[in-house]
PDB file of C-alpha atoms in Angstrom:
ATOM      1  CA  ASP F 266     -11.256-120.849 146.210  1.00  0.00           C
ATOM      2  CA  THR F 267     -12.931-118.280 148.642  1.00  0.00           C
ATOM      3  CA  GLU F 268     -10.925-116.784 151.335  1.00  0.00           C
ATOM      4  CA  VAL F 269     -14.345-116.514 153.334  1.00  0.00           C
ATOM      5  CA  THR F 270     -15.998-120.188 153.368  1.00  0.00           C
ATOM      6  CA  GLN F 271     -20.109-120.444 154.111  1.00  0.00           C
ATOM      7  CA  THR F 272     -22.225-123.673 155.006  1.00  0.00           C
ATOM      8  CA  PRO F 273     -24.397-124.389 154.257  1.00  0.00           C
ATOM      9  CA  LYS F 274     -24.079-124.229 150.487  1.00  0.00           C
ATOM     10  CA  HIS F 275     -28.133-124.901 150.605  1.00  0.00           C
ATOM     11  CA  LEU F 276     -30.019-125.065 153.249  1.00  0.00           C
ATOM     12  CA  VAL F 277     -34.145-125.588 152.840  1.00  0.00           C
ATOM     13  CA  MET F 278     -37.055-124.837 156.038  1.00  0.00           C
ATOM     14  CA  GLY F 279     -39.779-125.113 157.168  1.00  0.00           C
ATOM     15  CA  MET F 280     -41.159-121.455 159.494  1.00  0.00           C
ATOM     16  CA  THR F 281     -40.683-123.283 162.365  1.00  0.00           C
ATOM     17  CA  ASN F 282     -37.472-124.624 162.067  1.00  0.00           C
ATOM     18  CA  LYS F 283     -34.404-122.858 163.767  1.00  0.00           C
ATOM     19  CA  LYS F 284     -31.384-123.383 162.452  1.00  0.00           C
ATOM     20  CA  SER F 285     -27.768-121.629 162.178  1.00  0.00           C
ATOM     21  CA  LEU F 286     -25.217-120.692 159.393  1.00  0.00           C
ATOM     22  CA  LYS F 287     -22.029-120.219 159.434  1.00  0.00           C
ATOM     23  CA  CYS F 288     -18.886-117.900 158.095  1.00  0.00           C
ATOM     24  CA  GLU F 289     -14.989-118.141 158.528  1.00  0.00           C
ATOM     25  CA  GLN F 290     -12.883-116.504 157.068  1.00  0.00           C
ATOM     26  CA  HIS F 291      -8.396-116.666 158.228  1.00  0.00           C
ATOM     27  CA  MET F 292      -7.154-113.100 156.857  1.00  0.00           C
ATOM     28  CA  GLY F 293      -7.275-111.308 158.987  1.00  0.00           C
ATOM     29  CA  HIS F 294     -10.210-109.110 158.775  1.00  0.00           C
ATOM     30  CA  ARG F 295     -11.900-107.267 161.299  1.00  0.00           C
ATOM     31  CA  ALA F 296     -15.029-106.635 159.734  1.00  0.00           C
ATOM     32  CA  MET F 297     -17.679-109.057 159.049  1.00  0.00           C
ATOM     33  CA  TYR F 298     -20.608-108.918 157.229  1.00  0.00           C
ATOM     34  CA  TRP F 299     -24.239-110.711 156.882  1.00  0.00           C
ATOM     35  CA  TYR F 300     -26.111-109.608 153.776  1.00  0.00           C
ATOM     36  CA  LYS F 301     -29.048-110.706 151.811  1.00  0.00           C
ATOM     37  CA  GLN F 302     -29.538-111.176 148.191  1.00  0.00           C
ATOM     38  CA  LYS F 303     -32.598-111.748 146.450  1.00  0.00           C
ATOM     39  CA  ALA F 304     -32.784-112.290 142.648  1.00  0.00           C
ATOM     40  CA  LYS F 305     -30.454-110.285 139.740  1.00  0.00           C
ATOM     41  CA  LYS F 306     -30.931-107.810 142.926  1.00  0.00           C
ATOM     42  CA  PRO F 307     -27.857-106.435 144.743  1.00  0.00           C
ATOM     43  CA  PRO F 308     -26.600-107.880 147.693  1.00  0.00           C
ATOM     44  CA  GLU F 309     -28.598-105.585 151.137  1.00  0.00           C
ATOM     45  CA  LEU F 310     -26.278-104.704 153.907  1.00  0.00           C
ATOM     46  CA  MET F 311     -27.559-106.677 157.291  1.00  0.00           C
ATOM     47  CA  PHE F 312     -25.806-106.062 159.766  1.00  0.00           C
ATOM     48  CA  VAL F 313     -21.983-104.987 160.814  1.00  0.00           C
ATOM     49  CA  TYR F 314     -19.714-106.752 163.305  1.00  0.00           C
ATOM     50  CA  SER F 315     -16.159-105.057 163.892  1.00  0.00           C
ATOM     51  CA  TYR F 316     -14.059-106.134 166.483  1.00  0.00           C
ATOM     52  CA  GLU F 317     -16.083-108.852 166.928  1.00  0.00           C
ATOM     53  CA  LYS F 318     -19.064-106.164 167.696  1.00  0.00           C
ATOM     54  CA  LEU F 319     -22.547-105.463 166.426  1.00  0.00           C
ATOM     55  CA  SER F 320     -21.953-102.343 164.714  1.00  0.00           C
ATOM     56  CA  ILE F 321     -24.773-102.090 162.309  1.00  0.00           C
ATOM     57  CA  ASN F 322     -27.907-103.126 162.094  1.00  0.00           C
ATOM     58  CA  GLU F 323     -30.030-102.046 159.518  1.00  0.00           C
ATOM     59  CA  SER F 324     -33.301-102.380 160.641  1.00  0.00           C
ATOM     60  CA  VAL F 325     -34.024-106.368 160.612  1.00  0.00           C
ATOM     61  CA  PRO F 326     -36.060-108.328 162.262  1.00  0.00           C
ATOM     62  CA  SER F 327     -35.801-110.402 164.994  1.00  0.00           C
ATOM     63  CA  ARG F 328     -36.701-113.571 163.482  1.00  0.00           C
ATOM     64  CA  PHE F 329     -32.736-113.217 162.506  1.00  0.00           C
ATOM     65  CA  SER F 330     -29.837-112.713 164.865  1.00  0.00           C
ATOM     66  CA  PRO F 331     -26.377-113.241 164.540  1.00  0.00           C
ATOM     67  CA  GLU F 332     -23.789-114.040 166.719  1.00  0.00           C
ATOM     68  CA  CYS F 333     -19.419-112.912 165.846  1.00  0.00           C
ATOM     69  CA  PRO F 334     -18.335-115.678 168.085  1.00  0.00           C
ATOM     70  CA  ASN F 335     -14.902-114.953 167.646  1.00  0.00           C
ATOM     71  CA  SER F 336     -13.578-112.369 164.609  1.00  0.00           C
ATOM     72  CA  SER F 337     -12.973-115.353 162.551  1.00  0.00           C
ATOM     73  CA  LEU F 338     -16.066-116.453 163.058  1.00  0.00           C
ATOM     74  CA  LEU F 339     -19.505-115.211 162.355  1.00  0.00           C
ATOM     75  CA  ASN F 340     -22.897-117.028 162.448  1.00  0.00           C
ATOM     76  CA  LEU F 341     -26.546-115.908 162.126  1.00  0.00           C
ATOM     77  CA  HIS F 342     -29.806-118.008 163.337  1.00  0.00           C
ATOM     78  CA  LEU F 343     -32.919-118.227 162.236  1.00  0.00           C
ATOM     79  CA  HIS F 344     -36.160-118.903 163.769  1.00  0.00           C
ATOM     80  CA  ALA F 345     -39.421-118.584 162.335  1.00  0.00           C
ATOM     81  CA  LEU F 346     -39.128-117.181 158.742  1.00  0.00           C
ATOM     82  CA  GLN F 347     -40.907-115.897 155.883  1.00  0.00           C
ATOM     83  CA  PRO F 348     -41.076-117.404 152.960  1.00  0.00           C
ATOM     84  CA  GLU F 349     -40.444-114.296 151.358  1.00  0.00           C
ATOM     85  CA  ASP F 350     -36.868-115.273 153.732  1.00  0.00           C
ATOM     86  CA  SER F 351     -35.551-117.316 150.599  1.00  0.00           C
ATOM     87  CA  ALA F 352     -32.718-115.785 149.552  1.00  0.00           C
ATOM     88  CA  LEU F 353     -29.016-116.047 149.033  1.00  0.00           C
ATOM     89  CA  TYR F 354     -27.693-114.780 152.528  1.00  0.00           C
ATOM     90  CA  LEU F 355     -23.539-113.709 152.088  1.00  0.00           C
ATOM     91  CA  CYS F 356     -20.924-113.549 153.855  1.00  0.00           C
ATOM     92  CA  ALA F 357     -18.232-111.055 153.441  1.00  0.00           C
ATOM     93  CA  SER F 358     -15.739-109.671 155.266  1.00  0.00           C
ATOM     94  CA  SER F 359     -12.176-106.589 154.808  1.00  0.00           C
ATOM     95  CA  GLN F 360      -9.734-105.134 156.985  1.00  0.00           C
ATOM     96  CA  ASP F 361     -11.656-102.257 157.555  1.00  0.00           C
ATOM     97  CA  ARG F 362      -8.819-100.645 159.876  1.00  0.00           C
ATOM     98  CA  THR F 363      -9.886 -97.427 160.137  1.00  0.00           C
ATOM     99  CA  GLU F 364     -12.911 -95.302 158.697  1.00  0.00           C
ATOM    100  CA  ASN F 365     -11.108 -93.656 155.588  1.00  0.00           C
ATOM    101  CA  TYR F 366      -8.726 -97.438 154.406  1.00  0.00           C
ATOM    102  CA  ASN F 367     -10.154 -98.194 151.050  1.00  0.00           C
ATOM    103  CA  SER F 368     -11.179-102.196 151.582  1.00  0.00           C
ATOM    104  CA  PRO F 369     -12.707-104.274 149.849  1.00  0.00           C
ATOM    105  CA  LEU F 370     -15.028-106.043 150.609  1.00  0.00           C
ATOM    106  CA  HIS F 371     -14.483-110.093 150.023  1.00  0.00           C
ATOM    107  CA  PHE F 372     -18.102-111.878 149.720  1.00  0.00           C
ATOM    108  CA  GLY F 373     -17.876-115.761 150.594  1.00  0.00           C
ATOM    109  CA  ASN F 374     -20.469-118.249 147.926  1.00  0.00           C
ATOM    110  CA  GLY F 375     -23.601-117.989 150.008  1.00  0.00           C
ATOM    111  CA  THR F 376     -25.871-119.860 151.455  1.00  0.00           C
ATOM    112  CA  ARG F 377     -28.912-120.741 149.297  1.00  0.00           C
ATOM    113  CA  LEU F 378     -32.460-120.769 151.843  1.00  0.00           C
ATOM    114  CA  THR F 379     -35.581-121.727 150.620  1.00  0.00           C
ATOM    115  CA  VAL F 380     -38.678-121.096 153.080  1.00  0.00           C
ATOM    116  CA  THR F 381     -41.451-123.210 153.065  1.00  0.00           C
TER     117      THR F 381
ATOM    118  CA  GLY M  88     -27.461 -91.027 152.813  1.00  0.00           C
ATOM    119  CA  GLU M  89     -25.383 -92.158 149.862  1.00  0.00           C
ATOM    120  CA  ASN M  90     -27.509 -93.499 146.628  1.00  0.00           C
ATOM    121  CA  VAL M  91     -26.174 -95.321 143.200  1.00  0.00           C
ATOM    122  CA  GLU M  92     -27.643 -94.990 139.967  1.00  0.00           C
ATOM    123  CA  GLN M  93     -26.698 -97.262 137.908  1.00  0.00           C
ATOM    124  CA  HIS M  94     -26.949 -97.578 133.851  1.00  0.00           C
ATOM    125  CA  PRO M  95     -28.360 -99.866 131.598  1.00  0.00           C
ATOM    126  CA  SER M  96     -30.009-102.583 133.843  1.00  0.00           C
ATOM    127  CA  THR M  97     -29.233-104.976 131.238  1.00  0.00           C
ATOM    128  CA  LEU M  98     -26.550-104.674 128.097  1.00  0.00           C
ATOM    129  CA  SER M  99     -25.940-107.191 124.898  1.00  0.00           C
ATOM    130  CA  VAL M 100     -22.912-106.676 123.101  1.00  0.00           C
ATOM    131  CA  GLN M 101     -21.443-109.186 120.278  1.00  0.00           C
ATOM    132  CA  GLU M 102     -18.210-110.968 120.879  1.00  0.00           C
ATOM    133  CA  GLY M 103     -14.959-108.456 120.336  1.00  0.00           C
ATOM    134  CA  ASP M 104     -17.000-105.449 121.083  1.00  0.00           C
ATOM    135  CA  SER M 105     -16.741-102.993 124.209  1.00  0.00           C
ATOM    136  CA  ALA M 106     -19.105-102.939 126.923  1.00  0.00           C
ATOM    137  CA  VAL M 107     -19.775 -99.637 129.516  1.00  0.00           C
ATOM    138  CA  ILE M 108     -21.922 -99.628 132.473  1.00  0.00           C
ATOM    139  CA  LYS M 109     -22.379 -95.627 133.894  1.00  0.00           C
ATOM    140  CA  CYS M 110     -22.938 -95.140 137.703  1.00  0.00           C
ATOM    141  CA  THR M 111     -24.069 -91.743 138.986  1.00  0.00           C
ATOM    142  CA  TYR M 112     -23.495 -91.343 142.976  1.00  0.00           C
ATOM    143  CA  SER M 113     -25.285 -88.619 145.233  1.00  0.00           C
ATOM    144  CA  ASP M 114     -22.639 -87.930 147.890  1.00  0.00           C
ATOM    145  CA  SER M 115     -19.400 -85.820 147.805  1.00  0.00           C
ATOM    146  CA  ALA M 116     -17.652 -87.433 150.669  1.00  0.00           C
ATOM    147  CA  SER M 117     -17.952 -90.631 149.068  1.00  0.00           C
ATOM    148  CA  ASN M 118     -14.468 -92.098 148.165  1.00  0.00           C
ATOM    149  CA  TYR M 119     -14.007 -95.973 146.410  1.00  0.00           C
ATOM    150  CA  PHE M 120     -15.432 -96.807 144.367  1.00  0.00           C
ATOM    151  CA  PRO M 121     -15.187-100.802 144.377  1.00  0.00           C
ATOM    152  CA  TRP M 122     -17.253-102.553 140.562  1.00  0.00           C
ATOM    153  CA  TYR M 123     -18.085-106.615 141.463  1.00  0.00           C
ATOM    154  CA  LYS M 124     -18.591-108.798 138.631  1.00  0.00           C
ATOM    155  CA  GLN M 125     -21.680-111.461 140.035  1.00  0.00           C
ATOM    156  CA  GLU M 126     -21.473-114.308 137.844  1.00  0.00           C
ATOM    157  CA  LEU M 127     -24.631-117.033 138.125  1.00  0.00           C
ATOM    158  CA  GLY M 128     -24.737-119.294 140.997  1.00  0.00           C
ATOM    159  CA  LYS M 129     -21.304-116.903 141.842  1.00  0.00           C
ATOM    160  CA  ARG M 130     -19.936-114.391 144.824  1.00  0.00           C
ATOM    161  CA  PRO M 131     -19.650-110.895 144.150  1.00  0.00           C
ATOM    162  CA  GLN M 132     -16.330-110.783 142.957  1.00  0.00           C
ATOM    163  CA  LEU M 133     -14.185-107.777 143.261  1.00  0.00           C
ATOM    164  CA  ILE M 134     -12.443-107.172 139.819  1.00  0.00           C
ATOM    165  CA  ILE M 135     -11.511-103.217 139.882  1.00  0.00           C
ATOM    166  CA  ASP M 136     -11.550-100.324 141.982  1.00  0.00           C
ATOM    167  CA  ILE M 137     -10.613 -96.383 142.296  1.00  0.00           C
ATOM    168  CA  ARG M 138     -10.569 -94.439 144.328  1.00  0.00           C
ATOM    169  CA  SER M 139     -11.265 -90.758 144.105  1.00  0.00           C
ATOM    170  CA  ASN M 140      -7.806 -89.149 144.530  1.00  0.00           C
ATOM    171  CA  VAL M 141      -7.623 -90.925 140.334  1.00  0.00           C
ATOM    172  CA  GLY M 142      -8.923 -90.492 137.218  1.00  0.00           C
ATOM    173  CA  GLU M 143      -8.966 -93.657 135.351  1.00  0.00           C
ATOM    174  CA  LYS M 144      -7.885 -97.411 136.242  1.00  0.00           C
ATOM    175  CA  LYS M 145      -6.803 -99.908 134.299  1.00  0.00           C
ATOM    176  CA  ASP M 146      -6.558-103.781 134.566  1.00  0.00           C
ATOM    177  CA  GLN M 147      -6.599-105.253 131.145  1.00  0.00           C
ATOM    178  CA  ARG M 148      -9.497-104.837 129.345  1.00  0.00           C
ATOM    179  CA  ILE M 149     -10.561-103.051 132.387  1.00  0.00           C
ATOM    180  CA  ALA M 150     -10.853 -99.974 132.359  1.00  0.00           C
ATOM    181  CA  VAL M 151     -12.654 -97.640 134.923  1.00  0.00           C
ATOM    182  CA  THR M 152     -13.421 -93.654 134.763  1.00  0.00           C
ATOM    183  CA  LEU M 153     -13.989 -90.881 137.329  1.00  0.00           C
ATOM    184  CA  ASN M 154     -15.249 -87.770 137.328  1.00  0.00           C
ATOM    185  CA  LYS M 155     -15.400 -86.143 141.410  1.00  0.00           C
ATOM    186  CA  THR M 156     -16.734 -83.487 139.489  1.00  0.00           C
ATOM    187  CA  ALA M 157     -19.982 -84.558 138.004  1.00  0.00           C
ATOM    188  CA  LYS M 158     -20.281 -87.337 139.741  1.00  0.00           C
ATOM    189  CA  HIS M 159     -20.142 -90.285 137.910  1.00  0.00           C
ATOM    190  CA  PHE M 160     -18.239 -93.292 137.264  1.00  0.00           C
ATOM    191  CA  SER M 161     -18.156 -95.835 134.263  1.00  0.00           C
ATOM    192  CA  LEU M 162     -16.841 -99.161 133.898  1.00  0.00           C
ATOM    193  CA  HIS M 163     -15.152 -99.294 130.828  1.00  0.00           C
ATOM    194  CA  ILE M 164     -14.615-103.515 129.024  1.00  0.00           C
ATOM    195  CA  THR M 165     -13.025-103.592 125.687  1.00  0.00           C
ATOM    196  CA  GLU M 166     -13.120-106.724 123.546  1.00  0.00           C
ATOM    197  CA  THR M 167     -15.430-108.797 125.084  1.00  0.00           C
ATOM    198  CA  GLN M 168     -15.348-112.697 125.829  1.00  0.00           C
ATOM    199  CA  PRO M 169     -18.574-114.951 126.532  1.00  0.00           C
ATOM    200  CA  GLU M 170     -17.210-115.119 129.575  1.00  0.00           C
ATOM    201  CA  ASP M 171     -17.868-111.396 130.419  1.00  0.00           C
ATOM    202  CA  SER M 172     -21.263-112.648 130.388  1.00  0.00           C
ATOM    203  CA  ALA M 173     -22.551-111.188 134.481  1.00  0.00           C
ATOM    204  CA  VAL M 174     -23.769-108.754 136.593  1.00  0.00           C
ATOM    205  CA  TYR M 175     -21.763-106.136 136.755  1.00  0.00           C
ATOM    206  CA  PHE M 176     -22.882-103.968 140.041  1.00  0.00           C
ATOM    207  CA  CYS M 177     -20.654-100.749 140.994  1.00  0.00           C
ATOM    208  CA  ALA M 178     -20.270 -99.360 144.413  1.00  0.00           C
ATOM    209  CA  ALA M 179     -19.699 -96.207 146.050  1.00  0.00           C
ATOM    210  CA  SER M 180     -18.407 -96.133 149.744  1.00  0.00           C
ATOM    211  CA  LEU M 181     -18.916 -92.925 151.866  1.00  0.00           C
ATOM    212  CA  ARG M 182     -15.173 -92.008 153.707  1.00  0.00           C
ATOM    213  CA  GLY M 183     -13.792 -95.295 152.258  1.00  0.00           C
ATOM    214  CA  SER M 184     -15.943 -97.424 155.040  1.00  0.00           C
ATOM    215  CA  ALA M 185     -16.737-100.758 153.501  1.00  0.00           C
ATOM    216  CA  ARG M 186     -19.233-100.449 156.012  1.00  0.00           C
ATOM    217  CA  GLN M 187     -20.558 -97.447 154.464  1.00  0.00           C
ATOM    218  CA  LEU M 188     -20.840 -99.225 150.517  1.00  0.00           C
ATOM    219  CA  THR M 189     -24.373 -98.342 148.785  1.00  0.00           C
ATOM    220  CA  PHE M 190     -24.429-100.531 145.345  1.00  0.00           C
ATOM    221  CA  GLY M 191     -25.832 -99.845 142.484  1.00  0.00           C
ATOM    222  CA  SER M 192     -28.989-101.523 141.168  1.00  0.00           C
ATOM    223  CA  GLY M 193     -26.932-103.788 138.680  1.00  0.00           C
ATOM    224  CA  THR M 194     -25.942-104.908 135.167  1.00  0.00           C
ATOM    225  CA  GLN M 195     -27.284-107.827 133.199  1.00  0.00           C
ATOM    226  CA  LEU M 196     -23.901-107.950 130.400  1.00  0.00           C
ATOM    227  CA  THR M 197     -24.390-110.421 127.952  1.00  0.00           C
ATOM    228  CA  VAL M 198     -21.939-110.934 125.629  1.00  0.00           C
ATOM    229  CA  LEU M 199     -23.488-112.738 121.701  1.00  0.00           C
ATOM    230  CA  PRO M 200     -20.439-115.420 120.562  1.00  0.00           C
TER     231      PRO M 200
END
């Protein structure tokens, strides 16, 4: 069982489609993250929300648009993606109360995205 | 920014033997070092972590050591089992913040029965 829930598990979309990935956590964590992971590579940070505000955007193309409706939910809106965007998209959360609080990441099971 | 190097990229051991994975980091301000295990098709899962005020930490068959002076830390798995087969990622956190976590490149561990 995972405490961070992601939907859908798998998604196939064309380059002209618009779709959304969803993430939910009920651990009371105040930081939520989107990572992109290619096969056998480490996760790459895309976005960080802290207390529902976007705090980090790692120069991600505008075809990826994050949204944090509340402290438990995180969405990633996808539009006009390219085949090279095919990857595992991982959501994570952490307590992250202060900068020096050692707070591990809790990952969801991810959404396997294929862009055709 | 922080840079984390991880070696080896692949490691095969016989069941029952020990496995060691090594990582180095560049920024002395990093003070939290988690290790994640990722089985095929699954999410990364935290298996052990260590803080910079500790030199070694053990949890059953898994141990992590940290040498702050040399800026390196290692994962040790004893009495390996086939279910230990996975990709292992080390990471270093700048000032302990999960928002500033840098991953190593990963090690594919295969435990041969």
